[in-house]
Amino acid sequence: MKHGDYLEIIRLAASAAGMEVTLSRRGFLLLSACAVASLSAFGLREALGGEAPLVILDNSKGMILADPSRCVGCQRCELACTEFNDGRAQPSQARIKIDRAMNFGPEGPTGGPAMQGTWGNGLVVQGVCRQCPHPVPCDTACPQDAIQADPKTGARVVDTERCVGCRLCQRACPWDMITFDEERQKASKCFLCHGKPKCVEACPAGALRFVPWRDITREGLPGGAAQSVLSAAKAKVCLECHAPAQKKPSAH
Amino acid sequence: MAATPGGFSGKALRVDLSTGKISVQDTIDHYGDLLGGTGLGYRVLWEEVPAGTGPFDLANKLVFATGVLAGTGVPCNGRTAVTTIFPTCWPKPLVASGHMGGQFAAKLKYAGYDAVIIEGRAEHPVWLFIRDARVELRDARHLWGTGIRRTSLEISQEMGANCVVAAIGQAGEKLAPMAIVANSLSHSAGGVGGVMGSKNLKAVGVQGSGAVRIAGDKSEWEKLIKFHLSILGGNNQQVVPSFPSPQSEYYNPRSRWVGEPGKRWGAAEPPIEITGDIYDLNRIAYRTNNAAFFLGDGAWKHTVRGNGCTACPIRCHTIIKVPAVAARYGIREMAQNTCAGLNFGRAFFRRLPGGMKGQTALEACMVGMHLADDLGLWCNYGQLQRDFKKLYYGGLLRAKLGSDEYASIPWDKYEAGDPASLFDILPRIGQRRGELGQVLSQGTSGLFTQWSIPEESWSLDRDTLYWKMGHPKHHANEDDGQCGVIINTQYNRDAQCHSHTNFVRNGLPLNVQKKLAAEIWGSPDSVDGVGDYTPMNVHKARRARWSLVRKELHDGLGLCNWMGPWVASPLKSRGYRGDDSLESKLCSLATGRKVDREELDRIGERIFTLHRALTIRDMGLLDMRTQHDQVPRWVFEDPSGAPPFSKGTIRMDQADIAKAMDLFYEIMGWDKATGAPTQEAYSRLGLTDVGKSLKAQKLVPGNPA
């Protein structure tokens, strides 16, 4: 595929994902769920061809589990992540995310009774990568297949050689866990530090643990991980395994 | 300006509120030999603020400066020094700094700045918006009159949830000398809030997405950080636990390392029990619980968690939750602070129902934090409360206040130990209402100037803990004999030095301390047991100098002198040694410029000497020894008449203290007669220009100009 084609795919996929407009998370998910159908309706599947390889990633071997009630908001995990891996202290580039929810929690400075964070109920909810199972939202969204499983840990890692900085993975992650390096114009994400996560080592309160990966999406409440952005090239390949949705037969 | 190799951001913001001009200045070229922090602040004042400038004068400047290591993963960084002509300094305002922790220092570095220099006065209330390279002055008229909490919330709504806000409350707006600026709601710098108010600057909001680079090898850096963590103790670097443990050879009930396995953060949801290895580096955050340390075991069940500054594993700002106060006083059920801030409310009372560690005491602390941290009122290290009690119980308030005003204060509630009385008393002071508010908001100096109370009635009374120049003692002879006394003579506010007390109060037995002391300061005699003092010797003078130098050095590096230096450790395997060269190792790796301990200490001494020079210049006096370096009378007395150097007394001997000052001046290379640095001392430290300028004003000892 020529370079221009890639750009076109990115443009189209971005357009389908509604990247030009600001959307709420729910709006984004609703829209991206329509992406496959839209692309198909416009005949893009044909235009894009099916030559992009689809890699079904094995499950990750491990993941980082965070306990918010133990988090003391010191950001040592963010600093360990960036200093020991990148040689610079920079929470905005950390692959574990504390800063954004530290003061007020995920809802922000609403001032309401449900406000979390240091200035609310004290709870700091850490942002950690779940190392999602197939279909891995960030990887699935990547038109370059730049997100792959680390052979040793199974962590979903960004291959910076392949990454073209399109940010689709960033839009695709349901947990907003993709970091984007503005300087290098590359995506970055938690790669479990090759099996010895620096953040876990750095936590002074034992709020982070490195545990074997297990799929709990079917054990918890309904409405778990959602498929988000699907690039056009991937969309076609999915249909090879997944039959088009049938109307569910009535239980009665 | 390219990015620096590491440590420094390399830039300072200069904001002229009068003209609205915002500019960026290189810091390494101009201030690099002073690192940052207080050093940068003193230099700005030396060069740009003329002698005789008052704190609220247009010409006064306010310097928020952090340091080389702020924003990195070095444990216990996160400090910002706020340097200005200090309004509570009496009889003449002189240079001093307020110090704050919190998130401000790190965010400022991530935004790309080592310092913010505030000049002039805005036409109307403004706040300073800093988002990386984008810096603006924004209208703050809608915020004027609101407390620190609302101001921080509204600015966070405008900037984004992850900003840090340093704001003043009503006390600062009203130009109260006893006003704070606080960032992250509860991390305050005392005394400087009124200076912000005088400049019509309500707040500074900072968001930073950039990096503090580490110039050295990152695996070396990781190793050093882990080593530093391994030699940490609890709060104030107390290296033995307060409880006996099979893991620990020693324990000391006075230690702030109170996180004993089995204790619980009872108000966490669900509660968290402290378990496991007390030395585990993934458990450091449980060692310190200052609510439990100050308020007793009852505070554990109210503990939500520890909080504190960016990158610090010692969480000395304990978050406590007391649901009863929501119903009883209509205030938030959660609050956080440390030490003097935590004790703010309780300290107003002579007695409280249930005692000073009971439920009412806890509620008084909650009410105090709620009011003081919102009004932005400073306690001057507890002097406000001690003054208040002495004034009330000594009948001075009845004598000095008008009868209507006196009668309007609910004294019956106050005497009964009802925390609700603080809702009447603290806003009067914070908002400067009435005679009481006008005078007490000026600090102790207000009593001397407004009510003609002679200073001696404070400096003779050891219960006031008053030291000099409007300020109390801060870790003086009660902790560290002559060393503490020397340190307390040197500043223009209460001494903000903890280097000495962090060693002598580290909890290790005296014989271990002496062994370490011999290695660090050349003699076991450099350290005495607390309250068991021996006559002065040169080694103690050496340790006093080391303490002061490291204090300024820590401010210059953005490190916390409430934790450092780290010359003792909890590690039996190291013979309880810490590392006296730790700061230089950290600084070398961060900046990529190799600097050894001696050179770094010389920088600390340079900063300290610049403070001395500024004090001499602004006092217009050479004779520091008798006019500045004073010791209050109570230091030389003992309530039960015990002679100096007898076990159990902190009484000092006058001739011995004179000798202590002699030895200290000598070791600093200062003139013994005047206590002023000589031209050689200035030159040796690269301050030749400073010495020359003072010489022209006949303010250098020896041959006059």
GROMACS .gro file of C-alpha atoms in nm, chain B residues 194-546:
model
  353
  446GLY     CA    1  -0.047   4.008   5.243
  447VAL     CA    2   0.228   4.092   4.997
  448MET     CA    3   0.027   3.916   4.726
  449GLY     CA    4  -0.280   4.106   4.841
  450SER     CA    5  -0.092   4.436   4.820
  451LYS     CA    6  -0.015   4.355   4.458
  452ASN     CA    7  -0.377   4.269   4.382
  453LEU     CA    8  -0.269   3.918   4.295
  454LYS     CA    9  -0.531   3.673   4.413
  455ALA     CA   10  -0.376   3.352   4.288
  456VAL     CA   11  -0.133   3.175   4.061
  457GLY     CA   12  -0.264   2.876   3.866
  458VAL     CA   13  -0.014   2.643   3.702
  459GLN     CA   14  -0.046   2.357   3.458
  460GLY     CA   15   0.262   2.195   3.313
  461SER     CA   16   0.297   1.920   3.058
  462GLY     CA   17   0.672   1.936   3.014
  463ALA     CA   18   0.957   1.744   3.168
  464VAL     CA   19   1.233   1.785   3.420
  465ARG     CA   20   1.517   1.610   3.246
  466ILE     CA   21   1.766   1.388   3.420
  467ALA     CA   22   2.101   1.444   3.255
  468GLY     CA   23   2.275   1.139   3.395
  469ASP     CA   24   2.235   0.773   3.313
  470LYS     CA   25   1.882   0.668   3.395
  471SER     CA   26   1.976   0.338   3.555
  472GLU     CA   27   2.228   0.520   3.777
  473TRP     CA   28   1.951   0.759   3.866
  474GLU     CA   29   1.716   0.473   3.949
  475LYS     CA   30   1.979   0.318   4.172
  476LEU     CA   31   2.040   0.642   4.358
  477ILE     CA   32   1.669   0.711   4.409
  478LYS     CA   33   1.623   0.362   4.551
  479PHE     CA   34   1.919   0.414   4.780
  480HIS     CA   35   1.771   0.743   4.899
  481LEU     CA   36   1.441   0.568   4.971
  482SER     CA   37   1.622   0.302   5.168
  483ILE     CA   38   1.771   0.556   5.410
  484LEU     CA   39   1.446   0.742   5.475
  485GLY     CA   40   1.287   0.731   5.818
  486GLY     CA   41   0.951   0.876   5.914
  487ASN     CA   42   0.855   1.244   5.921
  488ASN     CA   43   1.146   1.469   6.028
  489GLN     CA   44   1.376   1.182   5.933
  490GLN     CA   45   1.315   1.002   6.259
  491VAL     CA   46   1.480   0.674   6.184
  492VAL     CA   47   1.345   0.448   6.457
  493PRO     CA   48   0.981   0.358   6.510
  494SER     CA   49   0.782   0.487   6.806
  495PHE     CA   50   0.686   0.132   6.896
  496PRO     CA   51   0.885  -0.179   6.984
  497SER     CA   52   0.915  -0.417   6.694
  498PRO     CA   53   1.097  -0.746   6.655
  499GLN     CA   54   1.238  -0.597   6.337
  500SER     CA   55   1.395  -0.298   6.503
  501GLU     CA   56   1.685  -0.282   6.745
  502TYR     CA   57   1.562   0.050   6.887
  503TYR     CA   58   1.242   0.237   6.934
  504ASN     CA   59   1.164   0.579   7.070
  505PRO     CA   60   0.817   0.684   7.189
  506ARG     CA   61   0.881   1.040   7.069
  507SER     CA   62   0.931   0.931   6.711
  508ARG     CA   63   0.694   1.042   6.436
  509TRP     CA   64   0.729   0.696   6.282
  510VAL     CA   65   0.401   0.583   6.436
  511GLY     CA   66   0.270   0.342   6.171
  512GLU     CA   67   0.276   0.027   6.377
  513PRO     CA   68   0.151  -0.293   6.217
  514GLY     CA   69  -0.203  -0.343   6.342
  515LYS     CA   70  -0.293   0.028   6.330
  516ARG     CA   71  -0.563   0.115   6.081
  517TRP     CA   72  -0.652   0.397   5.848
  518GLY     CA   73  -0.997   0.363   5.994
  519ALA     CA   74  -1.178   0.611   5.771
  520ALA     CA   75  -1.048   0.466   5.446
  521GLU     CA   76  -1.313   0.277   5.257
  522PRO     CA   77  -1.270  -0.003   5.335
  523PRO     CA   78  -1.035   0.056   5.631
  524ILE     CA   79  -0.671  -0.033   5.572
  525GLU     CA   80  -0.474  -0.220   5.831
  526ILE     CA   81  -0.102  -0.165   5.839
  527THR     CA   82   0.064  -0.498   5.785
  528GLY     CA   83   0.396  -0.647   5.698
  529ASP     CA   84   0.754  -0.539   5.715
  530ILE     CA   85   0.802  -0.195   5.870
  531TYR     CA   86   1.107  -0.134   5.649
  532ASP     CA   87   0.933  -0.236   5.325
  533LEU     CA   88   0.984   0.044   5.073
  534ASN     CA   89   0.632  -0.023   4.948
  535ARG     CA   90   0.506   0.064   5.297
  536ILE     CA   91   0.690   0.392   5.363
  537ALA     CA   92   0.369   0.592   5.327
  538TYR     CA   93   0.223   0.420   5.634
  539ARG     CA   94   0.506   0.521   5.867
  540THR     CA   95   0.390   0.875   5.926
  541ASN     CA   96   0.050   0.975   6.058
  542ASN     CA   97   0.081   1.324   6.200
  543ALA     CA   98  -0.282   1.331   6.309
  544ALA     CA   99  -0.210   1.031   6.532
  545PHE     CA  100   0.126   1.174   6.641
  546PHE     CA  101  -0.024   1.505   6.753
  547LEU     CA  102  -0.375   1.402   6.851
  548GLY     CA  103  -0.312   1.058   6.988
  549ASP     CA  104  -0.426   0.710   6.903
  550GLY     CA  105  -0.787   0.820   6.867
  551ALA     CA  106  -0.698   0.985   6.537
  552TRP     CA  107  -0.628   0.652   6.368
  553LYS     CA  108  -0.994   0.573   6.330
  554HIS     CA  109  -1.046   0.909   6.158
  555THR     CA  110  -0.756   0.864   5.920
  556VAL     CA  111  -0.850   0.843   5.552
  557ARG     CA  112  -0.494   0.835   5.426
  558GLY     CA  113  -0.170   1.023   5.420
  559ASN     CA  114  -0.126   1.305   5.172
  560GLY     CA  115   0.160   1.538   5.096
  561CYS     CA  116   0.385   1.687   4.832
  562THR     CA  117   0.466   1.564   4.483
  563ALA     CA  118   0.708   1.271   4.492
  564CYS     CA  119   0.729   1.249   4.868
  565PRO     CA  120   0.669   0.904   5.014
  566ILE     CA  121   0.647   1.053   5.364
  567ARG     CA  122   0.284   1.160   5.373
  568CYS     CA  123   0.288   1.416   5.652
  569HIS     CA  124  -0.043   1.583   5.553
  570THR     CA  125  -0.283   1.339   5.710
  571ILE     CA  126  -0.636   1.343   5.570
  572ILE     CA  127  -0.883   1.295   5.853
  573LYS     CA  128  -1.257   1.247   5.840
  574VAL     CA  129  -1.467   1.350   6.136
  575PRO     CA  130  -1.835   1.317   6.041
  576ALA     CA  131  -1.947   1.477   6.369
  577VAL     CA  132  -1.819   1.818   6.261
  578ALA     CA  133  -2.050   1.827   5.960
  579ALA     CA  134  -2.355   1.806   6.182
  580ARG     CA  135  -2.220   2.007   6.472
  581TYR     CA  136  -2.051   2.295   6.294
  582GLY     CA  137  -2.174   2.272   5.934
  583ILE     CA  138  -1.826   2.225   5.792
  584ARG     CA  139  -1.668   1.963   5.567
  585GLU     CA  140  -1.613   1.635   5.743
  586MET     CA  141  -1.270   1.598   5.588
  587ALA     CA  142  -0.961   1.808   5.635
  588GLN     CA  143  -0.588   1.769   5.603
  589ASN     CA  144  -0.276   1.938   5.724
  590THR     CA  145   0.042   1.873   5.918
  591CYS     CA  146   0.199   1.994   6.240
  592ALA     CA  147   0.116   2.359   6.310
  593GLY     CA  148  -0.164   2.366   6.052
  594LEU     CA  149  -0.325   2.059   6.199
  595ASN     CA  150  -0.303   2.205   6.548
  596PHE     CA  151  -0.420   2.553   6.449
  597GLY     CA  152  -0.763   2.540   6.615
  598ARG     CA  153  -0.676   2.332   6.917
  599ALA     CA  154  -0.385   2.555   7.010
  600PHE     CA  155  -0.614   2.851   7.087
  601PHE     CA  156  -0.746   2.678   7.396
  602ARG     CA  157  -0.587   2.643   7.733
  603ARG     CA  158  -0.817   2.353   7.811
  604LEU     CA  159  -1.068   2.146   7.625
  605PRO     CA  160  -1.332   1.903   7.748
  606GLY     CA  161  -1.184   1.555   7.726
  607GLY     CA  162  -0.828   1.688   7.725
  608MET     CA  163  -0.598   1.803   7.450
  609LYS     CA  164  -0.618   1.468   7.270
  610GLY     CA  165  -0.991   1.409   7.310
  611GLN     CA  166  -1.281   1.432   7.070
  612THR     CA  167  -1.333   1.805   7.131
  613ALA     CA  168  -0.967   1.869   7.061
  614LEU     CA  169  -1.003   1.683   6.733
  615GLU     CA  170  -1.307   1.892   6.647
  616ALA     CA  171  -1.120   2.211   6.736
  617CYS     CA  172  -0.849   2.103   6.491
  618MET     CA  173  -1.112   2.046   6.221
  619VAL     CA  174  -1.270   2.388   6.279
  620GLY     CA  175  -0.928   2.551   6.287
  621MET     CA  176  -0.820   2.396   5.956
  622HIS     CA  177  -1.155   2.482   5.800
  623LEU     CA  178  -1.125   2.848   5.892
  624ALA     CA  179  -0.753   2.919   5.880
  625ASP     CA  180  -0.686   2.742   5.550
  626ASP     CA  181  -0.976   2.924   5.387
  627LEU     CA  182  -0.926   3.272   5.533
  628GLY     CA  183  -0.557   3.226   5.464
  629LEU     CA  184  -0.454   3.307   5.818
  630TRP     CA  185  -0.106   3.229   5.946
  631CYS     CA  186  -0.020   3.113   6.297
  632ASN     CA  187   0.346   3.219   6.298
  633TYR     CA  188   0.446   2.875   6.424
  634GLY     CA  189   0.184   2.883   6.698
  635GLN     CA  190   0.273   3.232   6.819
  636LEU     CA  191  -0.072   3.367   6.730
  637GLN     CA  192  -0.237   3.116   6.961
  638ARG     CA  193   0.016   3.163   7.241
  639ASP     CA  194  -0.023   3.540   7.216
  640PHE     CA  195  -0.400   3.508   7.221
  641LYS     CA  196  -0.400   3.295   7.535
  642LYS     CA  197  -0.155   3.522   7.716
  643LEU     CA  198  -0.351   3.831   7.616
  644TYR     CA  199  -0.682   3.686   7.727
  645TYR     CA  200  -0.582   3.512   8.046
  646GLY     CA  201  -0.351   3.798   8.143
  647GLY     CA  202  -0.641   4.042   8.119
  648LEU     CA  203  -0.472   4.236   7.840
  649LEU     CA  204  -0.756   4.191   7.593
  650ARG     CA  205  -1.005   4.328   7.843
  651ALA     CA  206  -0.774   4.623   7.896
  652LYS     CA  207  -0.696   4.690   7.532
  653LEU     CA  208  -1.025   4.628   7.353
  654GLY     CA  209  -1.319   4.863   7.372
  655SER     CA  210  -1.585   4.734   7.608
  656ASP     CA  211  -1.840   4.682   7.331
  657GLU     CA  212  -1.597   4.485   7.123
  658TYR     CA  213  -1.481   4.283   7.421
  659ALA     CA  214  -1.839   4.204   7.520
  660SER     CA  215  -1.922   4.093   7.165
  661ILE     CA  216  -1.679   3.802   7.182
  662PRO     CA  217  -1.823   3.478   7.327
  663TRP     CA  218  -1.563   3.439   7.603
  664ASP     CA  219  -1.778   3.195   7.799
  665LYS     CA  220  -1.775   2.956   7.504
  666TYR     CA  221  -1.404   3.011   7.455
  667GLU     CA  222  -1.321   2.942   7.817
  668ALA     CA  223  -1.541   2.635   7.819
  669GLY     CA  224  -1.336   2.498   7.532
  670ASP     CA  225  -1.612   2.514   7.271
  671PRO     CA  226  -1.456   2.494   6.923
  672ALA     CA  227  -1.757   2.691   6.791
  673SER     CA  228  -1.604   3.001   6.950
  674LEU     CA  229  -1.341   2.990   6.676
  675PHE     CA  230  -1.613   3.080   6.424
  676ASP     CA  231  -1.633   3.413   6.598
  677ILE     CA  232  -1.269   3.473   6.678
  678LEU     CA  233  -1.078   3.359   6.367
  679PRO     CA  234  -1.277   3.558   6.107
  680ARG     CA  235  -1.223   3.871   6.315
  681ILE     CA  236  -0.848   3.818   6.279
  682GLY     CA  237  -0.853   3.687   5.922
  683GLN     CA  238  -1.076   3.966   5.797
  684ARG     CA  239  -0.909   4.220   6.024
  685ARG     CA  240  -1.231   4.323   6.191
  686GLY     CA  241  -1.229   4.544   6.498
  687GLU     CA  242  -0.937   4.626   6.719
  688LEU     CA  243  -0.874   4.259   6.789
  689GLY     CA  244  -0.854   4.174   6.421
  690GLN     CA  245  -0.647   4.476   6.329
  691VAL     CA  246  -0.385   4.409   6.591
  692LEU     CA  247  -0.358   4.032   6.603
  693SER     CA  248  -0.345   4.007   6.223
  694GLN     CA  249  -0.017   4.198   6.243
  695GLY     CA  250   0.142   3.926   6.448
  696THR     CA  251   0.325   3.973   6.774
  697SER     CA  252   0.474   4.297   6.652
  698GLY     CA  253   0.121   4.440   6.647
  699LEU     CA  254   0.109   4.405   7.024
  700PHE     CA  255   0.432   4.598   7.059
  701THR     CA  256   0.346   4.877   6.817
  702GLN     CA  257  -0.031   4.912   6.853
  703TRP     CA  258  -0.080   4.832   7.218
  704SER     CA  259   0.256   4.950   7.351
  705ILE     CA  260   0.322   4.618   7.517
  706PRO     CA  261   0.697   4.604   7.586
  707GLU     CA  262   0.880   4.326   7.404
  708GLU     CA  263   1.037   4.220   7.734
  709SER     CA  264   0.705   4.101   7.869
  710TRP     CA  265   0.717   3.843   7.592
  711SER     CA  266   1.087   3.764   7.580
  712LEU     CA  267   1.104   3.716   7.956
  713ASP     CA  268   0.815   3.471   7.956
  714ARG     CA  269   0.924   3.126   7.845
  715ASP     CA  270   0.562   3.017   7.803
  716THR     CA  271   0.533   3.248   7.502
  717LEU     CA  272   0.828   3.072   7.333
  718TYR     CA  273   0.891   3.416   7.187
  719TRP     CA  274   1.242   3.461   7.051
  720LYS     CA  275   1.296   3.795   6.877
  721MET     CA  276   1.190   4.030   6.597
  722GLY     CA  277   0.824   3.937   6.628
  723HIS     CA  278   0.880   3.564   6.600
  724PRO     CA  279   0.904   3.254   6.816
  725LYS     CA  280   1.178   2.998   6.863
  726HIS     CA  281   1.184   2.714   6.615
  727HIS     CA  282   1.382   2.408   6.731
  728ALA     CA  283   1.613   2.599   6.963
  729ASN     CA  284   1.764   2.502   7.299
  730GLU     CA  285   1.475   2.268   7.383
  731ASP     CA  286   1.599   2.042   7.102
  732ASP     CA  287   1.960   2.116   7.052
  733GLY     CA  288   2.127   2.336   7.316
  734GLN     CA  289   2.373   2.588   7.180
  735CYS     CA  290   2.332   2.468   6.823
  736GLY     CA  291   1.961   2.546   6.840
  737VAL     CA  292   2.031   2.884   6.997
  738ILE     CA  293   2.282   2.984   6.728
  739ILE     CA  294   2.042   2.882   6.452
  740ASN     CA  295   1.758   3.077   6.609
  741THR     CA  296   1.964   3.397   6.614
  742GLN     CA  297   2.025   3.401   6.242
  743TYR     CA  298   1.694   3.468   6.069
  744ASN     CA  299   1.448   3.754   6.048
  745ARG     CA  300   1.154   3.529   6.125
  746ASP     CA  301   1.138   3.201   6.316
  747ALA     CA  302   1.427   2.988   6.194
  748GLN     CA  303   1.300   2.749   5.927
  749CYS     CA  304   1.595   2.518   5.983
  750HIS     CA  305   1.548   2.150   6.064
  751SER     CA  306   1.885   2.004   5.971
  752HIS     CA  307   1.992   1.998   6.336
  753THR     CA  308   1.673   1.873   6.494
  754ASN     CA  309   1.628   1.605   6.230
  755PHE     CA  310   1.951   1.457   6.361
  756VAL     CA  311   1.929   1.504   6.736
  757ARG     CA  312   1.565   1.395   6.742
  758ASN     CA  313   1.613   1.102   6.506
  759GLY     CA  314   1.538   0.858   6.787
  760LEU     CA  315   1.868   0.671   6.788
  761PRO     CA  316   2.040   0.626   7.124
  762LEU     CA  317   2.297   0.890   7.208
  763ASN     CA  318   2.593   0.654   7.174
  764VAL     CA  319   2.492   0.574   6.815
  765GLN     CA  320   2.433   0.941   6.740
  766LYS     CA  321   2.776   1.025   6.879
  767LYS     CA  322   2.939   0.764   6.663
  768LEU     CA  323   2.777   0.910   6.354
  769ALA     CA  324   2.851   1.264   6.470
  770ALA     CA  325   3.219   1.184   6.502
  771GLU     CA  326   3.223   1.080   6.138
  772ILE     CA  327   3.023   1.376   6.010
  773TRP     CA  328   3.138   1.669   6.225
  774GLY     CA  329   3.472   1.541   6.347
  775SER     CA  330   3.387   1.472   6.709
  776PRO     CA  331   3.129   1.288   6.920
  777ASP     CA  332   3.116   1.606   7.127
  778SER     CA  333   2.934   1.785   6.849
  779VAL     CA  334   2.614   1.625   6.980
  780ASP     CA  335   2.459   1.624   7.326
  781GLY     CA  336   2.161   1.436   7.458
  782VAL     CA  337   1.843   1.643   7.440
  783GLY     CA  338   1.813   1.831   7.769
  784ASP     CA  339   2.151   1.709   7.887
  785TYR     CA  340   2.381   1.972   7.751
  786THR     CA  341   2.754   2.018   7.791
  787PRO     CA  342   2.949   2.342   7.750
  788MET     CA  343   3.009   2.481   7.404
  789ASN     CA  344   3.280   2.346   7.178
  790VAL     CA  345   3.394   2.412   6.824
  791HIS     CA  346   3.237   2.093   6.691
  792LYS     CA  347   2.893   2.218   6.783
  793ALA     CA  348   2.965   2.541   6.598
  794ARG     CA  349   3.064   2.332   6.299
  795ARG     CA  350   2.737   2.144   6.321
  796ALA     CA  351   2.539   2.470   6.351
  797ARG     CA  352   2.706   2.597   6.038
  798TRP     CA  353   2.641   2.269   5.856
   0.00000   0.00000   0.00000
